[in-house]
JSON list of C-alpha atoms in Angstrom, two decimals:
[
{"chain": "A", "resi": 1037, "resn": "ASP", "atom": "CA", "xyz": [-12.03, -13.09, -8.58]},
{"chain": "A", "resi": 1038, "resn": "ALA", "atom": "CA", "xyz": [-8.27, -13.45, -9.06]},
{"chain": "A", "resi": 1039, "resn": "GLY", "atom": "CA", "xyz": [-7.51, -10.12, -7.44]},
{"chain": "A", "resi": 1040, "resn": "VAL", "atom": "CA", "xyz": [-4.96, -7.64, -8.77]},
{"chain": "A", "resi": 1041, "resn": "ILE", "atom": "CA", "xyz": [-2.38, -9.50, -10.84]},
{"chain": "A", "resi": 1042, "resn": "GLN", "atom": "CA", "xyz": [1.16, -8.22, -11.26]},
{"chain": "A", "resi": 1043, "resn": "SER", "atom": "CA", "xyz": [3.99, -9.58, -13.34]},
{"chain": "A", "resi": 1044, "resn": "PRO", "atom": "CA", "xyz": [6.74, -10.44, -13.08]},
{"chain": "A", "resi": 1045, "resn": "ARG", "atom": "CA", "xyz": [7.05, -11.26, -9.36]},
{"chain": "A", "resi": 1046, "resn": "HIS", "atom": "CA", "xyz": [10.78, -10.73, -9.44]},
{"chain": "A", "resi": 1047, "resn": "GLU", "atom": "CA", "xyz": [12.97, -8.88, -11.90]},
{"chain": "A", "resi": 1048, "resn": "VAL", "atom": "CA", "xyz": [16.73, -8.58, -11.91]},
{"chain": "A", "resi": 1049, "resn": "THR", "atom": "CA", "xyz": [18.23, -6.34, -14.55]},
{"chain": "A", "resi": 1050, "resn": "GLU", "atom": "CA", "xyz": [21.43, -4.54, -15.30]},
{"chain": "A", "resi": 1051, "resn": "MET", "atom": "CA", "xyz": [21.78, -0.81, -14.94]},
{"chain": "A", "resi": 1052, "resn": "GLY", "atom": "CA", "xyz": [20.78, 0.96, -18.11]},
{"chain": "A", "resi": 1053, "resn": "GLN", "atom": "CA", "xyz": [18.30, -1.64, -19.26]},
{"chain": "A", "resi": 1054, "resn": "GLU", "atom": "CA", "xyz": [14.61, -0.99, -19.81]},
{"chain": "A", "resi": 1055, "resn": "VAL", "atom": "CA", "xyz": [12.21, -2.56, -17.33]},
{"chain": "A", "resi": 1056, "resn": "THR", "atom": "CA", "xyz": [8.46, -3.00, -17.79]},
{"chain": "A", "resi": 1057, "resn": "LEU", "atom": "CA", "xyz": [6.16, -3.95, -14.95]},
{"chain": "A", "resi": 1058, "resn": "ARG", "atom": "CA", "xyz": [2.62, -5.10, -15.64]},
{"chain": "A", "resi": 1059, "resn": "CYS", "atom": "CA", "xyz": [-0.66, -4.95, -13.77]},
{"chain": "A", "resi": 1060, "resn": "LYS", "atom": "CA", "xyz": [-4.14, -6.31, -14.34]},
{"chain": "A", "resi": 1061, "resn": "PRO", "atom": "CA", "xyz": [-6.68, -4.66, -12.00]},
{"chain": "A", "resi": 1062, "resn": "ILE", "atom": "CA", "xyz": [-9.81, -6.27, -10.66]},
{"chain": "A", "resi": 1063, "resn": "SER", "atom": "CA", "xyz": [-12.55, -6.31, -13.26]},
{"chain": "A", "resi": 1064, "resn": "GLY", "atom": "CA", "xyz": [-14.95, -3.43, -12.74]},
{"chain": "A", "resi": 1065, "resn": "HIS", "atom": "CA", "xyz": [-12.52, -1.30, -10.74]},
{"chain": "A", "resi": 1066, "resn": "ASN", "atom": "CA", "xyz": [-12.06, 2.09, -12.36]},
{"chain": "A", "resi": 1067, "resn": "SER", "atom": "CA", "xyz": [-9.10, 3.41, -10.36]},
{"chain": "A", "resi": 1068, "resn": "LEU", "atom": "CA", "xyz": [-5.57, 2.03, -10.58]},
{"chain": "A", "resi": 1069, "resn": "PHE", "atom": "CA", "xyz": [-2.56, 3.01, -8.53]},
{"chain": "A", "resi": 1070, "resn": "TRP", "atom": "CA", "xyz": [1.19, 2.33, -8.73]},
{"chain": "A", "resi": 1071, "resn": "TYR", "atom": "CA", "xyz": [3.19, 2.43, -5.48]},
{"chain": "A", "resi": 1072, "resn": "ARG", "atom": "CA", "xyz": [6.82, 1.89, -4.68]},
{"chain": "A", "resi": 1073, "resn": "GLN", "atom": "CA", "xyz": [8.10, 0.52, -1.36]},
{"chain": "A", "resi": 1074, "resn": "THR", "atom": "CA", "xyz": [11.63, 1.05, -0.09]},
{"chain": "A", "resi": 1075, "resn": "MET", "atom": "CA", "xyz": [13.15, 0.85, 3.36]},
{"chain": "A", "resi": 1076, "resn": "MET", "atom": "CA", "xyz": [14.13, 4.50, 3.28]},
{"chain": "A", "resi": 1077, "resn": "ARG", "atom": "CA", "xyz": [10.93, 6.04, 1.94]},
{"chain": "A", "resi": 1078, "resn": "GLY", "atom": "CA", "xyz": [8.26, 3.50, 2.86]},
{"chain": "A", "resi": 1079, "resn": "LEU", "atom": "CA", "xyz": [5.23, 3.19, 0.58]},
{"chain": "A", "resi": 1080, "resn": "GLU", "atom": "CA", "xyz": [4.85, 6.09, -1.81]},
{"chain": "A", "resi": 1081, "resn": "LEU", "atom": "CA", "xyz": [2.35, 6.72, -4.57]},
{"chain": "A", "resi": 1082, "resn": "LEU", "atom": "CA", "xyz": [3.88, 7.08, -8.02]},
{"chain": "A", "resi": 1083, "resn": "ILE", "atom": "CA", "xyz": [0.82, 7.62, -10.20]},
{"chain": "A", "resi": 1084, "resn": "TYR", "atom": "CA", "xyz": [-2.88, 6.89, -10.31]},
{"chain": "A", "resi": 1085, "resn": "PHE", "atom": "CA", "xyz": [-5.42, 6.50, -13.09]},
{"chain": "A", "resi": 1086, "resn": "ASN", "atom": "CA", "xyz": [-9.16, 6.97, -13.08]},
{"chain": "A", "resi": 1087, "resn": "ASN", "atom": "CA", "xyz": [-11.09, 5.46, -15.98]},
{"chain": "A", "resi": 1088, "resn": "ASN", "atom": "CA", "xyz": [-7.76, 4.83, -17.76]},
{"chain": "A", "resi": 1089, "resn": "VAL", "atom": "CA", "xyz": [-6.75, 8.50, -17.57]},
{"chain": "A", "resi": 1090, "resn": "PRO", "atom": "CA", "xyz": [-3.69, 9.55, -15.52]},
{"chain": "A", "resi": 1091, "resn": "ILE", "atom": "CA", "xyz": [-4.95, 11.86, -12.79]},
{"chain": "A", "resi": 1092, "resn": "ASP", "atom": "CA", "xyz": [-1.87, 12.51, -10.68]},
{"chain": "A", "resi": 1093, "resn": "ASP", "atom": "CA", "xyz": [1.69, 11.60, -11.64]},
{"chain": "A", "resi": 1094, "resn": "SER", "atom": "CA", "xyz": [3.40, 13.94, -9.19]},
{"chain": "A", "resi": 1095, "resn": "GLY", "atom": "CA", "xyz": [4.98, 10.99, -7.44]},
{"chain": "A", "resi": 1096, "resn": "MET", "atom": "CA", "xyz": [6.83, 9.75, -10.51]},
{"chain": "A", "resi": 1097, "resn": "PRO", "atom": "CA", "xyz": [10.47, 10.31, -9.56]},
{"chain": "A", "resi": 1098, "resn": "GLU", "atom": "CA", "xyz": [11.80, 11.50, -12.90]},
{"chain": "A", "resi": 1099, "resn": "ASP", "atom": "CA", "xyz": [11.46, 11.26, -16.65]},
{"chain": "A", "resi": 1100, "resn": "ARG", "atom": "CA", "xyz": [12.92, 7.79, -16.67]},
{"chain": "A", "resi": 1101, "resn": "PHE", "atom": "CA", "xyz": [9.60, 6.55, -15.30]},
{"chain": "A", "resi": 1102, "resn": "SER", "atom": "CA", "xyz": [6.46, 6.34, -17.41]},
{"chain": "A", "resi": 1103, "resn": "ALA", "atom": "CA", "xyz": [3.10, 4.63, -16.94]},
{"chain": "A", "resi": 1104, "resn": "LYS", "atom": "CA", "xyz": [0.30, 3.78, -19.31]},
{"chain": "A", "resi": 1105, "resn": "MET", "atom": "CA", "xyz": [-3.17, 2.35, -19.07]},
{"chain": "A", "resi": 1106, "resn": "PRO", "atom": "CA", "xyz": [-4.31, 1.52, -22.60]},
{"chain": "A", "resi": 1107, "resn": "ASN", "atom": "CA", "xyz": [-7.53, -0.12, -21.42]},
{"chain": "A", "resi": 1108, "resn": "ALA", "atom": "CA", "xyz": [-9.46, -0.90, -18.26]},
{"chain": "A", "resi": 1109, "resn": "SER", "atom": "CA", "xyz": [-7.78, -4.25, -17.75]},
{"chain": "A", "resi": 1110, "resn": "PHE", "atom": "CA", "xyz": [-4.10, -3.48, -18.17]},
{"chain": "A", "resi": 1111, "resn": "SER", "atom": "CA", "xyz": [-1.44, -1.03, -17.04]},
{"chain": "A", "resi": 1112, "resn": "THR", "atom": "CA", "xyz": [2.33, -0.83, -17.38]},
{"chain": "A", "resi": 1113, "resn": "LEU", "atom": "CA", "xyz": [5.05, 0.97, -15.49]},
{"chain": "A", "resi": 1114, "resn": "LYS", "atom": "CA", "xyz": [8.25, 1.41, -17.47]},
{"chain": "A", "resi": 1115, "resn": "ILE", "atom": "CA", "xyz": [11.67, 2.49, -16.30]},
{"chain": "A", "resi": 1116, "resn": "GLN", "atom": "CA", "xyz": [14.18, 3.45, -18.96]},
{"chain": "A", "resi": 1117, "resn": "PRO", "atom": "CA", "xyz": [17.07, 3.47, -18.34]},
{"chain": "A", "resi": 1118, "resn": "SER", "atom": "CA", "xyz": [17.04, 1.69, -15.00]},
{"chain": "A", "resi": 1119, "resn": "GLU", "atom": "CA", "xyz": [19.43, 2.61, -12.18]},
{"chain": "A", "resi": 1120, "resn": "PRO", "atom": "CA", "xyz": [20.41, 0.76, -8.97]},
{"chain": "A", "resi": 1121, "resn": "ARG", "atom": "CA", "xyz": [18.43, 3.27, -6.88]},
{"chain": "A", "resi": 1122, "resn": "ASP", "atom": "CA", "xyz": [15.26, 2.10, -8.60]},
{"chain": "A", "resi": 1123, "resn": "SER", "atom": "CA", "xyz": [15.56, -1.20, -6.75]},
{"chain": "A", "resi": 1124, "resn": "ALA", "atom": "CA", "xyz": [12.36, -1.57, -4.72]},
{"chain": "A", "resi": 1125, "resn": "VAL", "atom": "CA", "xyz": [9.08, -3.44, -4.55]},
{"chain": "A", "resi": 1126, "resn": "TYR", "atom": "CA", "xyz": [6.51, -1.97, -6.91]},
{"chain": "A", "resi": 1127, "resn": "PHE", "atom": "CA", "xyz": [2.86, -2.50, -6.06]},
{"chain": "A", "resi": 1128, "resn": "CYS", "atom": "CA", "xyz": [-0.22, -2.01, -8.17]},
{"chain": "A", "resi": 1129, "resn": "ALA", "atom": "CA", "xyz": [-3.62, -1.48, -6.51]},
{"chain": "A", "resi": 1130, "resn": "SER", "atom": "CA", "xyz": [-7.14, -1.01, -7.80]},
{"chain": "A", "resi": 1131, "resn": "SER", "atom": "CA", "xyz": [-10.35, 0.37, -6.40]},
{"chain": "A", "resi": 1132, "resn": "LEU", "atom": "CA", "xyz": [-13.93, 1.13, -7.35]},
{"chain": "A", "resi": 1133, "resn": "GLY", "atom": "CA", "xyz": [-12.87, 4.75, -6.97]},
{"chain": "A", "resi": 1134, "resn": "ASP", "atom": "CA", "xyz": [-14.10, 8.00, -5.43]},
{"chain": "A", "resi": 1135, "resn": "GLU", "atom": "CA", "xyz": [-12.31, 7.39, -2.11]},
{"chain": "A", "resi": 1136, "resn": "LEU", "atom": "CA", "xyz": [-15.36, 5.50, -0.93]},
{"chain": "A", "resi": 1137, "resn": "TYR", "atom": "CA", "xyz": [-14.05, 1.99, -1.30]},
{"chain": "A", "resi": 1138, "resn": "GLY", "atom": "CA", "xyz": [-11.19, -0.13, -0.13]},
{"chain": "A", "resi": 1139, "resn": "TYR", "atom": "CA", "xyz": [-8.13, -0.64, -2.27]},
{"chain": "A", "resi": 1140, "resn": "THR", "atom": "CA", "xyz": [-6.86, -4.10, -3.24]},
{"chain": "A", "resi": 1141, "resn": "PHE", "atom": "CA", "xyz": [-3.15, -4.55, -3.76]},
{"chain": "A", "resi": 1142, "resn": "GLY", "atom": "CA", "xyz": [-1.35, -6.96, -6.02]},
{"chain": "A", "resi": 1143, "resn": "SER", "atom": "CA", "xyz": [1.49, -9.13, -4.75]},
{"chain": "A", "resi": 1144, "resn": "GLY", "atom": "CA", "xyz": [4.11, -6.70, -5.98]},
{"chain": "A", "resi": 1145, "resn": "THR", "atom": "CA", "xyz": [7.15, -6.90, -8.26]},
{"chain": "A", "resi": 1146, "resn": "ARG", "atom": "CA", "xyz": [10.52, -6.98, -6.54]},
{"chain": "A", "resi": 1147, "resn": "LEU", "atom": "CA", "xyz": [12.93, -5.14, -8.82]},
{"chain": "A", "resi": 1148, "resn": "THR", "atom": "CA", "xyz": [16.68, -5.39, -8.42]},
{"chain": "A", "resi": 1149, "resn": "VAL", "atom": "CA", "xyz": [18.91, -3.28, -10.64]},
{"chain": "A", "resi": 1150, "resn": "VAL", "atom": "CA", "xyz": [22.56, -4.31, -10.52]},
{"chain": "B", "resi": 1221, "resn": "GLY", "atom": "CA", "xyz": [0.10, 17.32, 2.22]},
{"chain": "B", "resi": 1222, "resn": "ILE", "atom": "CA", "xyz": [-1.50, 15.06, 4.79]},
{"chain": "B", "resi": 1223, "resn": "GLN", "atom": "CA", "xyz": [0.83, 13.67, 7.43]},
{"chain": "B", "resi": 1224, "resn": "VAL", "atom": "CA", "xyz": [0.22, 10.21, 8.86]},
{"chain": "B", "resi": 1225, "resn": "GLU", "atom": "CA", "xyz": [1.92, 9.10, 12.05]},
{"chain": "B", "resi": 1226, "resn": "GLN", "atom": "CA", "xyz": [1.69, 5.61, 13.49]},
{"chain": "B", "resi": 1227, "resn": "SER", "atom": "CA", "xyz": [2.65, 4.41, 16.94]},
{"chain": "B", "resi": 1228, "resn": "PRO", "atom": "CA", "xyz": [4.34, 2.48, 18.29]},
{"chain": "B", "resi": 1229, "resn": "PRO", "atom": "CA", "xyz": [6.93, 1.83, 15.55]},
{"chain": "B", "resi": 1230, "resn": "ASP", "atom": "CA", "xyz": [7.67, -1.63, 16.95]},
{"chain": "B", "resi": 1231, "resn": "LEU", "atom": "CA", "xyz": [5.79, -4.00, 19.20]},
{"chain": "B", "resi": 1232, "resn": "ILE", "atom": "CA", "xyz": [6.70, -7.41, 20.58]},
{"chain": "B", "resi": 1233, "resn": "LEU", "atom": "CA", "xyz": [3.94, -9.51, 22.10]},
{"chain": "B", "resi": 1234, "resn": "GLN", "atom": "CA", "xyz": [3.58, -12.90, 23.65]},
{"chain": "B", "resi": 1235, "resn": "GLU", "atom": "CA", "xyz": [1.00, -15.07, 21.93]},
{"chain": "B", "resi": 1236, "resn": "GLY", "atom": "CA", "xyz": [-2.43, -14.46, 23.44]},
{"chain": "B", "resi": 1237, "resn": "ALA", "atom": "CA", "xyz": [-1.80, -10.84, 24.41]},
{"chain": "B", "resi": 1238, "resn": "ASN", "atom": "CA", "xyz": [-3.88, -7.89, 23.22]},
{"chain": "B", "resi": 1239, "resn": "SER", "atom": "CA", "xyz": [-2.57, -4.75, 21.56]},
{"chain": "B", "resi": 1240, "resn": "THR", "atom": "CA", "xyz": [-3.66, -1.35, 20.29]},
{"chain": "B", "resi": 1241, "resn": "LEU", "atom": "CA", "xyz": [-2.06, 0.40, 17.33]},
{"chain": "B", "resi": 1242, "resn": "ARG", "atom": "CA", "xyz": [-2.63, 4.08, 16.73]},
{"chain": "B", "resi": 1243, "resn": "CYS", "atom": "CA", "xyz": [-2.77, 6.23, 13.60]},
{"chain": "B", "resi": 1244, "resn": "ASN", "atom": "CA", "xyz": [-2.89, 10.04, 13.72]},
{"chain": "B", "resi": 1245, "resn": "PHE", "atom": "CA", "xyz": [-3.51, 12.11, 10.63]},
{"chain": "B", "resi": 1246, "resn": "SER", "atom": "CA", "xyz": [-3.14, 15.82, 10.09]},
{"chain": "B", "resi": 1247, "resn": "ASP", "atom": "CA", "xyz": [-6.25, 16.68, 8.06]},
{"chain": "B", "resi": 1248, "resn": "SER", "atom": "CA", "xyz": [-9.81, 15.53, 7.56]},
{"chain": "B", "resi": 1249, "resn": "VAL", "atom": "CA", "xyz": [-10.13, 12.58, 5.19]},
{"chain": "B", "resi": 1250, "resn": "ASN", "atom": "CA", "xyz": [-12.87, 10.61, 3.48]},
{"chain": "B", "resi": 1251, "resn": "ASN", "atom": "CA", "xyz": [-10.81, 7.46, 3.27]},
{"chain": "B", "resi": 1252, "resn": "LEU", "atom": "CA", "xyz": [-8.84, 5.59, 5.90]},
{"chain": "B", "resi": 1253, "resn": "GLN", "atom": "CA", "xyz": [-7.68, 2.03, 5.57]},
{"chain": "B", "resi": 1254, "resn": "TRP", "atom": "CA", "xyz": [-5.67, -0.40, 7.66]},
{"chain": "B", "resi": 1255, "resn": "PHE", "atom": "CA", "xyz": [-3.40, -2.91, 5.95]},
{"chain": "B", "resi": 1256, "resn": "HIS", "atom": "CA", "xyz": [-1.34, -5.84, 7.14]},
{"chain": "B", "resi": 1257, "resn": "GLN", "atom": "CA", "xyz": [1.87, -6.60, 5.30]},
{"chain": "B", "resi": 1258, "resn": "ASN", "atom": "CA", "xyz": [2.75, -10.18, 6.04]},
{"chain": "B", "resi": 1259, "resn": "PRO", "atom": "CA", "xyz": [6.31, -11.54, 6.18]},
{"chain": "B", "resi": 1260, "resn": "TRP", "atom": "CA", "xyz": [6.02, -12.49, 2.50]},
{"chain": "B", "resi": 1261, "resn": "GLY", "atom": "CA", "xyz": [5.38, -8.87, 1.57]},
{"chain": "B", "resi": 1262, "resn": "GLN", "atom": "CA", "xyz": [1.70, -9.11, 0.68]},
{"chain": "B", "resi": 1263, "resn": "LEU", "atom": "CA", "xyz": [-0.45, -6.11, 1.57]},
{"chain": "B", "resi": 1264, "resn": "ILE", "atom": "CA", "xyz": [-3.82, -7.24, 2.88]},
{"chain": "B", "resi": 1265, "resn": "ASN", "atom": "CA", "xyz": [-6.66, -4.79, 3.32]},
{"chain": "B", "resi": 1266, "resn": "LEU", "atom": "CA", "xyz": [-8.00, -5.20, 6.86]},
{"chain": "B", "resi": 1267, "resn": "PHE", "atom": "CA", "xyz": [-10.51, -2.39, 7.17]},
{"chain": "B", "resi": 1268, "resn": "TYR", "atom": "CA", "xyz": [-11.91, 0.47, 5.16]},
{"chain": "B", "resi": 1269, "resn": "ILE", "atom": "CA", "xyz": [-12.93, 2.74, 8.04]},
{"chain": "B", "resi": 1270, "resn": "PRO", "atom": "CA", "xyz": [-13.19, 6.52, 7.47]},
{"chain": "B", "resi": 1271, "resn": "SER", "atom": "CA", "xyz": [-15.31, 6.74, 10.63]},
{"chain": "B", "resi": 1272, "resn": "GLY", "atom": "CA", "xyz": [-16.96, 4.57, 13.24]},
{"chain": "B", "resi": 1273, "resn": "THR", "atom": "CA", "xyz": [-16.10, 1.08, 14.41]},
{"chain": "B", "resi": 1274, "resn": "LYS", "atom": "CA", "xyz": [-15.77, -2.23, 12.61]},
{"chain": "B", "resi": 1275, "resn": "GLN", "atom": "CA", "xyz": [-14.90, -5.71, 13.77]},
{"chain": "B", "resi": 1276, "resn": "ASN", "atom": "CA", "xyz": [-13.61, -8.74, 11.95]},
{"chain": "B", "resi": 1277, "resn": "GLY", "atom": "CA", "xyz": [-12.89, -11.69, 14.18]},
{"chain": "B", "resi": 1278, "resn": "ARG", "atom": "CA", "xyz": [-10.08, -10.85, 16.59]},
{"chain": "B", "resi": 1279, "resn": "LEU", "atom": "CA", "xyz": [-9.43, -7.52, 14.89]},
{"chain": "B", "resi": 1280, "resn": "SER", "atom": "CA", "xyz": [-11.40, -4.35, 15.29]},
{"chain": "B", "resi": 1281, "resn": "ALA", "atom": "CA", "xyz": [-10.85, -0.73, 14.32]},
{"chain": "B", "resi": 1282, "resn": "THR", "atom": "CA", "xyz": [-12.21, 2.60, 15.40]},
{"chain": "B", "resi": 1283, "resn": "THR", "atom": "CA", "xyz": [-11.80, 5.94, 13.65]},
{"chain": "B", "resi": 1284, "resn": "VAL", "atom": "CA", "xyz": [-12.69, 9.22, 15.33]},
{"chain": "B", "resi": 1285, "resn": "ALA", "atom": "CA", "xyz": [-12.65, 11.47, 12.31]},
{"chain": "B", "resi": 1286, "resn": "THR", "atom": "CA", "xyz": [-13.29, 14.68, 14.25]},
{"chain": "B", "resi": 1287, "resn": "GLU", "atom": "CA", "xyz": [-10.17, 14.07, 16.34]},
{"chain": "B", "resi": 1288, "resn": "ARG", "atom": "CA", "xyz": [-8.13, 12.72, 13.41]},
{"chain": "B", "resi": 1289, "resn": "TYR", "atom": "CA", "xyz": [-7.08, 9.38, 14.75]},
{"chain": "B", "resi": 1290, "resn": "SER", "atom": "CA", "xyz": [-7.77, 5.71, 14.26]},
{"chain": "B", "resi": 1291, "resn": "LEU", "atom": "CA", "xyz": [-7.06, 2.69, 16.44]},
{"chain": "B", "resi": 1292, "resn": "LEU", "atom": "CA", "xyz": [-6.55, -0.92, 15.45]},
{"chain": "B", "resi": 1293, "resn": "TYR", "atom": "CA", "xyz": [-7.15, -3.51, 18.17]},
{"chain": "B", "resi": 1294, "resn": "ILE", "atom": "CA", "xyz": [-5.73, -7.00, 18.00]},
{"chain": "B", "resi": 1295, "resn": "SER", "atom": "CA", "xyz": [-7.03, -9.40, 20.63]},
{"chain": "B", "resi": 1296, "resn": "SER", "atom": "CA", "xyz": [-5.63, -12.81, 21.56]},
{"chain": "B", "resi": 1297, "resn": "SER", "atom": "CA", "xyz": [-2.70, -12.30, 19.22]},
{"chain": "B", "resi": 1298, "resn": "GLN", "atom": "CA", "xyz": [-1.30, -15.23, 17.23]},
{"chain": "B", "resi": 1299, "resn": "THR", "atom": "CA", "xyz": [2.07, -15.72, 15.58]},
{"chain": "B", "resi": 1300, "resn": "THR", "atom": "CA", "xyz": [0.37, -15.31, 12.20]},
{"chain": "B", "resi": 1301, "resn": "ASP", "atom": "CA", "xyz": [-0.47, -11.72, 13.18]},
{"chain": "B", "resi": 1302, "resn": "SER", "atom": "CA", "xyz": [3.23, -10.83, 12.85]},
{"chain": "B", "resi": 1303, "resn": "GLY", "atom": "CA", "xyz": [4.16, -8.34, 10.17]},
{"chain": "B", "resi": 1304, "resn": "VAL", "atom": "CA", "xyz": [3.79, -4.63, 9.57]},
{"chain": "B", "resi": 1305, "resn": "TYR", "atom": "CA", "xyz": [0.51, -2.80, 10.05]},
{"chain": "B", "resi": 1306, "resn": "PHE", "atom": "CA", "xyz": [-0.06, 0.28, 7.94]},
{"chain": "B", "resi": 1307, "resn": "CYS", "atom": "CA", "xyz": [-2.60, 3.03, 8.17]},
{"chain": "B", "resi": 1308, "resn": "ALA", "atom": "CA", "xyz": [-3.28, 4.91, 4.92]},
{"chain": "B", "resi": 1309, "resn": "VAL", "atom": "CA", "xyz": [-5.51, 7.92, 4.32]},
{"chain": "B", "resi": 1310, "resn": "GLY", "atom": "CA", "xyz": [-6.96, 10.00, 1.54]},
{"chain": "B", "resi": 1311, "resn": "GLY", "atom": "CA", "xyz": [-7.88, 9.33, -2.06]},
{"chain": "B", "resi": 1312, "resn": "LYS", "atom": "CA", "xyz": [-4.24, 8.85, -2.97]},
{"chain": "B", "resi": 1313, "resn": "LEU", "atom": "CA", "xyz": [-3.67, 6.63, 0.08]},
{"chain": "B", "resi": 1314, "resn": "ILE", "atom": "CA", "xyz": [-0.87, 8.34, 1.94]},
{"chain": "B", "resi": 1315, "resn": "PHE", "atom": "CA", "xyz": [0.76, 5.68, 4.11]},
{"chain": "B", "resi": 1316, "resn": "GLY", "atom": "CA", "xyz": [2.16, 5.95, 7.58]},
{"chain": "B", "resi": 1317, "resn": "GLN", "atom": "CA", "xyz": [5.50, 4.37, 8.36]},
{"chain": "B", "resi": 1318, "resn": "GLY", "atom": "CA", "xyz": [3.85, 1.35, 9.91]},
{"chain": "B", "resi": 1319, "resn": "THR", "atom": "CA", "xyz": [3.97, -0.59, 13.17]},
{"chain": "B", "resi": 1320, "resn": "GLU", "atom": "CA", "xyz": [6.09, -3.72, 13.05]},
{"chain": "B", "resi": 1321, "resn": "LEU", "atom": "CA", "xyz": [4.46, -6.39, 15.20]},
{"chain": "B", "resi": 1322, "resn": "SER", "atom": "CA", "xyz": [6.21, -9.55, 16.29]},
{"chain": "B", "resi": 1323, "resn": "VAL", "atom": "CA", "xyz": [4.17, -12.18, 18.15]},
{"chain": "B", "resi": 1324, "resn": "LYS", "atom": "CA", "xyz": [6.26, -14.76, 19.98]},
{"chain": "B", "resi": 1325, "resn": "PRO", "atom": "CA", "xyz": [4.99, -18.29, 20.72]}
]
């Protein structure tokens, strides 16, 4: 099993540009989570999906952020337009679901908006 | 929402020493996990432990759900144990602020 796969590993973009982060969960996992890690706020949940359906997006900071999960093996997190304060490490995690199982994290995408 | 507090915030150990990290949470939960974030930023799941005790090599964890706390024990610490240890609880995995551990040779 290759684990949770995120791409790209690093992204540097200019303010105002669109950024798309990608995640492939572990096959068979039915829950997918997007987290953001910053020095100031630590690790915070942005959104999570269960069986490809967004369940809770209350952590999405504002309308510039959107997430999709078109099928069980792929999810995207899009920021448009990007701002310097969006600079952070974005993690994707997956789980078998129902709070009864451990979560596996991807390696993260380090985003820098200049 | 659930509050998660970890202590101590920082810990410096000499190689070979033992340590105990603590996680307090404000409400009953069905999910508690310990993670290690290594110096390269990877988050590694150490334990899924909503209650009881588990051991994995030099690491063990105990959660007393009725008293809303969990402990992570590291024995005979090694330099590779350095990094940040996070406790996270609940279905949405609310993270504590972490304990930054530095093991000196």
